[in-house]
Tab-separated table of C-alpha atoms in Angstrom:
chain	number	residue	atom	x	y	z
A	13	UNK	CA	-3.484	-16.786	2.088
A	14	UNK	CA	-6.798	-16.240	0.729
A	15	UNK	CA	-6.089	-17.177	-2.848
A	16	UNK	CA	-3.906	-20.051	-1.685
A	17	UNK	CA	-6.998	-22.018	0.212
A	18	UNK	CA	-9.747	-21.109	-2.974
A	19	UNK	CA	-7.323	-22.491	-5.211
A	20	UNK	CA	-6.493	-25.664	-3.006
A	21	UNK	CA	-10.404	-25.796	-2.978
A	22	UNK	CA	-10.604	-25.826	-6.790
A	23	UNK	CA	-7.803	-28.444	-7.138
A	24	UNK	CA	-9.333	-30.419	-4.622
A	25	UNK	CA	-12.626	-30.113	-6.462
A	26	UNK	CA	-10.762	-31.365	-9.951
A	27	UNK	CA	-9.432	-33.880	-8.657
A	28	UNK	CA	-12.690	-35.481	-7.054
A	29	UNK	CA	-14.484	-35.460	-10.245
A	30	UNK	CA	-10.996	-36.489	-11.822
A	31	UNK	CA	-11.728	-39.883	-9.562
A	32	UNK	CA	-14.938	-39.509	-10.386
A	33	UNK	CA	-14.437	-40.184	-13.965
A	34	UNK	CA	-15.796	-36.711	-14.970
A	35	UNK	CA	-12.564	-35.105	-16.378
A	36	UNK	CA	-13.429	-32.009	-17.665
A	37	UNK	CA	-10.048	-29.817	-18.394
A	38	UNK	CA	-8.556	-30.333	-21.911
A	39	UNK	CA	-4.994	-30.508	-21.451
A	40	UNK	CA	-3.327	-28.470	-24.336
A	41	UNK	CA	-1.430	-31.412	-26.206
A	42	UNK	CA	0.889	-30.775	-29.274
A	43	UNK	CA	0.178	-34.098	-30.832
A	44	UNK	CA	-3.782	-34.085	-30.880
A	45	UNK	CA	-4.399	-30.056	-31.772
A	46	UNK	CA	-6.478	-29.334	-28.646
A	47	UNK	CA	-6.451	-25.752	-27.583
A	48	UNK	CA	-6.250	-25.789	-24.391
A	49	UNK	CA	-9.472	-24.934	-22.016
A	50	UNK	CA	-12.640	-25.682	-19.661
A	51	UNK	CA	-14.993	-27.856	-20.955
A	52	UNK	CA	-17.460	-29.058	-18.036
A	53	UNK	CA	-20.199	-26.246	-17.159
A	54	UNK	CA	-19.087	-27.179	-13.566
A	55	UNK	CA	-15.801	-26.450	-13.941
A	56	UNK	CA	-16.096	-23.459	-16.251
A	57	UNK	CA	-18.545	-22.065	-12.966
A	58	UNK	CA	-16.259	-22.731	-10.521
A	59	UNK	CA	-13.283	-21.211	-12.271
A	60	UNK	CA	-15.531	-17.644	-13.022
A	61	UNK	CA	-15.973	-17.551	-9.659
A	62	UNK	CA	-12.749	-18.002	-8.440
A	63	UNK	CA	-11.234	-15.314	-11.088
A	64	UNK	CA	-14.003	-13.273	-9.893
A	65	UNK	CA	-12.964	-13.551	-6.463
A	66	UNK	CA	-9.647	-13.207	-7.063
A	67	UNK	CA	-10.104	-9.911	-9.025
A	68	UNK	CA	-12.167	-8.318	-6.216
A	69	UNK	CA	-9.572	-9.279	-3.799
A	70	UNK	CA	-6.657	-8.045	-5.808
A	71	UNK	CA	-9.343	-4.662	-6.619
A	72	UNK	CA	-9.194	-4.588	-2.650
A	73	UNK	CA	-5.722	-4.703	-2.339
A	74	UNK	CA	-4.837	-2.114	-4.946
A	75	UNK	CA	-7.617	0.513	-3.276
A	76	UNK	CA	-6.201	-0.073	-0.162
A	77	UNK	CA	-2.642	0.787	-1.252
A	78	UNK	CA	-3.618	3.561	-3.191
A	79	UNK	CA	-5.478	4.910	-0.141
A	80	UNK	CA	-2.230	4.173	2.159
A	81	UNK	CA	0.015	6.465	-0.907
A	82	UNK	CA	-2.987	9.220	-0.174
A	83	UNK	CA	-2.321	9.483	3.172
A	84	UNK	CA	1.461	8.720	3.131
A	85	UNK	CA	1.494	12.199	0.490
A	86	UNK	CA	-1.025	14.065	2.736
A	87	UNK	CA	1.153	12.917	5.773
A	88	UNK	CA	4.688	14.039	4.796
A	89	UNK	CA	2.793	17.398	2.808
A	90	UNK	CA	1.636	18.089	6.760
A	91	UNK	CA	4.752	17.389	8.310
A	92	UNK	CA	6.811	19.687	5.744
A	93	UNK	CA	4.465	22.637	6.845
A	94	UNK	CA	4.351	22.250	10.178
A	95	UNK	CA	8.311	21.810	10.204
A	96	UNK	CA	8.590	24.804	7.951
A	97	UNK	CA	6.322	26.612	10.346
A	98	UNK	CA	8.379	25.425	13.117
A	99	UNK	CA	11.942	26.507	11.459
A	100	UNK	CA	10.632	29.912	11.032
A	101	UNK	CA	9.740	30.512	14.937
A	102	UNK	CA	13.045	29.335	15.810
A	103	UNK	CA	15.010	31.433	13.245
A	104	UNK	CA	13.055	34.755	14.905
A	105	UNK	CA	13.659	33.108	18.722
A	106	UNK	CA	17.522	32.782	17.580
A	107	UNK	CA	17.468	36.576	16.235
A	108	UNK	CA	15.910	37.360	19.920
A	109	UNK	CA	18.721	35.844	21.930
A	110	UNK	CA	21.047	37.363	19.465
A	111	UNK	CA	19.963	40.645	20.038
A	112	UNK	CA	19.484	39.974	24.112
A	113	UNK	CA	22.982	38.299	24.190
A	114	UNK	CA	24.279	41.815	22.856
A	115	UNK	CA	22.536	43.457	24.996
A	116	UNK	CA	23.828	41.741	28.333
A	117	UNK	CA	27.357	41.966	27.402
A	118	UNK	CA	26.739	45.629	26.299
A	119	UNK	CA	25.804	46.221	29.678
A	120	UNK	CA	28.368	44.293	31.515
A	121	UNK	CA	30.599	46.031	29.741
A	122	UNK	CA	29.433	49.517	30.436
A	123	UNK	CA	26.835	49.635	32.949
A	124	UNK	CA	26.674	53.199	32.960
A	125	UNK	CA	24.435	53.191	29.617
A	126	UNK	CA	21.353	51.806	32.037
A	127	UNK	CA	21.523	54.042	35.163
Protein backbone atom coordinates (compact mmCIF):
# COMPACT_ATOMS: atom_id res chain seq x y z
CA UNK A 1 0.00 0.00 0.00
CA UNK A 2 2.99 1.95 0.64
CA UNK A 3 4.52 1.76 -2.79
CA UNK A 4 1.10 2.19 -4.37
CA UNK A 5 0.51 5.95 -2.76
CA UNK A 6 4.60 7.08 -3.50
CA UNK A 7 4.08 6.05 -6.88
CA UNK A 8 0.54 7.76 -7.30
CA UNK A 9 2.58 10.72 -5.75
CA UNK A 10 5.23 10.57 -8.50
CA UNK A 11 2.61 10.25 -11.30
CA UNK A 12 0.76 12.92 -9.88
CA UNK A 13 3.93 14.97 -9.73
CA UNK A 14 4.62 14.15 -13.74
CA UNK A 15 1.76 14.98 -14.68
CA UNK A 16 1.65 18.59 -13.02
CA UNK A 17 4.77 19.62 -14.63
CA UNK A 18 3.41 17.62 -17.78
CA UNK A 19 0.57 20.64 -17.63
CA UNK A 20 3.06 22.67 -16.73
CA UNK A 21 4.84 22.46 -19.94
CA UNK A 22 8.01 21.03 -18.26
CA UNK A 23 8.01 17.45 -19.76
CA UNK A 24 10.91 15.89 -18.69
CA UNK A 25 10.67 11.87 -19.43
CA UNK A 26 11.95 10.83 -22.91
CA UNK A 27 9.62 8.37 -24.12
CA UNK A 28 11.68 5.53 -25.84
CA UNK A 29 10.41 5.96 -29.58
CA UNK A 30 11.53 3.58 -32.45
CA UNK A 31 11.27 6.21 -35.09
CA UNK A 32 13.46 9.10 -33.50
CA UNK A 33 16.44 6.76 -31.74
CA UNK A 34 15.84 8.06 -28.20
CA UNK A 35 16.93 5.71 -25.50
CA UNK A 36 14.66 5.86 -23.25
CA UNK A 37 15.26 7.85 -19.72
CA UNK A 38 15.02 10.88 -17.09
CA UNK A 39 16.07 13.96 -18.25
CA UNK A 40 14.84 16.83 -15.73
CA UNK A 41 17.17 17.01 -12.46
CA UNK A 42 13.69 17.13 -10.76
CA UNK A 43 12.52 14.20 -11.99
CA UNK A 44 15.74 12.20 -11.96
CA UNK A 45 15.58 13.33 -7.79
CA UNK A 46 12.37 12.31 -7.28
CA UNK A 47 12.69 8.96 -8.97
CA UNK A 48 16.22 8.14 -6.69
CA UNK A 49 14.26 8.68 -3.98
CA UNK A 50 11.46 6.73 -4.64
CA UNK A 51 13.78 3.58 -5.77
CA UNK A 52 15.51 4.33 -2.66
CA UNK A 53 12.51 4.05 -0.70
CA UNK A 54 11.29 1.33 -2.31
CA UNK A 55 14.52 -0.72 -1.81
CA UNK A 56 14.57 -0.04 1.97
CA UNK A 57 11.05 -1.10 2.17
CA UNK A 58 11.44 -4.24 0.16
CA UNK A 59 15.15 -4.62 2.48
CA UNK A 60 12.45 -4.44 5.39
CA UNK A 61 10.30 -6.88 4.13
CA UNK A 62 12.88 -9.50 3.24
CA UNK A 63 14.60 -9.09 7.02
CA UNK A 64 11.45 -9.47 8.42
CA UNK A 65 10.68 -12.75 6.63
CA UNK A 66 13.92 -14.07 7.08
CA UNK A 67 13.57 -13.36 10.82
CA UNK A 68 9.89 -15.05 10.79
CA UNK A 69 11.89 -18.50 8.84
CA UNK A 70 14.42 -18.09 12.09
CA UNK A 71 11.95 -18.48 14.43
CA UNK A 72 9.54 -20.74 12.44
CA UNK A 73 13.05 -23.33 12.35
CA UNK A 74 13.86 -22.56 16.04
CA UNK A 75 10.07 -23.12 16.77
CA UNK A 76 9.37 -26.55 15.21
CA UNK A 77 13.43 -27.60 16.32
CA UNK A 78 11.77 -26.88 20.08
CA UNK A 79 8.68 -28.56 19.58
CA UNK A 80 10.44 -31.84 18.08
CA UNK A 81 12.48 -32.02 21.43
CA UNK A 82 10.11 -31.39 23.73
CA UNK A 83 7.72 -34.00 21.89
CA UNK A 84 10.59 -36.41 21.72
CA UNK A 85 11.14 -35.76 25.39
CA UNK A 86 7.57 -36.24 25.96
CA UNK A 87 7.29 -39.72 23.86
CA UNK A 88 10.01 -41.09 25.91
CA UNK A 89 8.19 -40.51 29.48
CA UNK A 90 5.21 -42.07 28.14
CA UNK A 91 6.92 -45.14 26.57
CA UNK A 92 8.56 -45.81 30.38
CA UNK A 93 4.84 -44.82 32.06
CA UNK A 94 3.34 -47.53 29.47
CA UNK A 95 6.19 -50.16 30.53
CA UNK A 96 4.97 -49.23 34.31
CA UNK A 97 1.33 -50.10 33.83
CA UNK A 98 2.48 -53.04 31.88
CA UNK A 99 4.35 -54.41 34.50
CA UNK A 100 1.55 -53.26 37.35
CA UNK A 101 -1.25 -54.69 35.08
CA UNK A 102 0.72 -58.13 35.45
CA UNK A 103 1.06 -57.78 38.62
CA UNK A 104 -2.74 -57.28 39.64
CA UNK A 105 -3.92 -60.10 37.63
CA UNK A 106 -0.99 -62.21 39.03
CA UNK A 107 -2.45 -61.64 42.23
CA UNK A 108 -6.05 -62.07 41.50
CA UNK A 109 -5.19 -65.03 40.21
CA UNK A 110 -3.26 -66.46 43.07
CA UNK A 111 -3.47 -64.42 46.05
CA UNK A 112 -1.58 -66.71 48.04
CA UNK A 113 1.87 -65.34 46.48
CA UNK A 114 1.22 -61.95 48.78
CA UNK A 115 0.17 -63.31 52.22
Amino acid sequence: MVLKVKHRDIVENYREREREGERGIIVNNKNNGACGGITNPVNVGIAVQADWENREFISNISLNVRRLFDFLLHFEATTKSKLASLNEKLDILERRLEVLEVQVSSATTNPSVFT
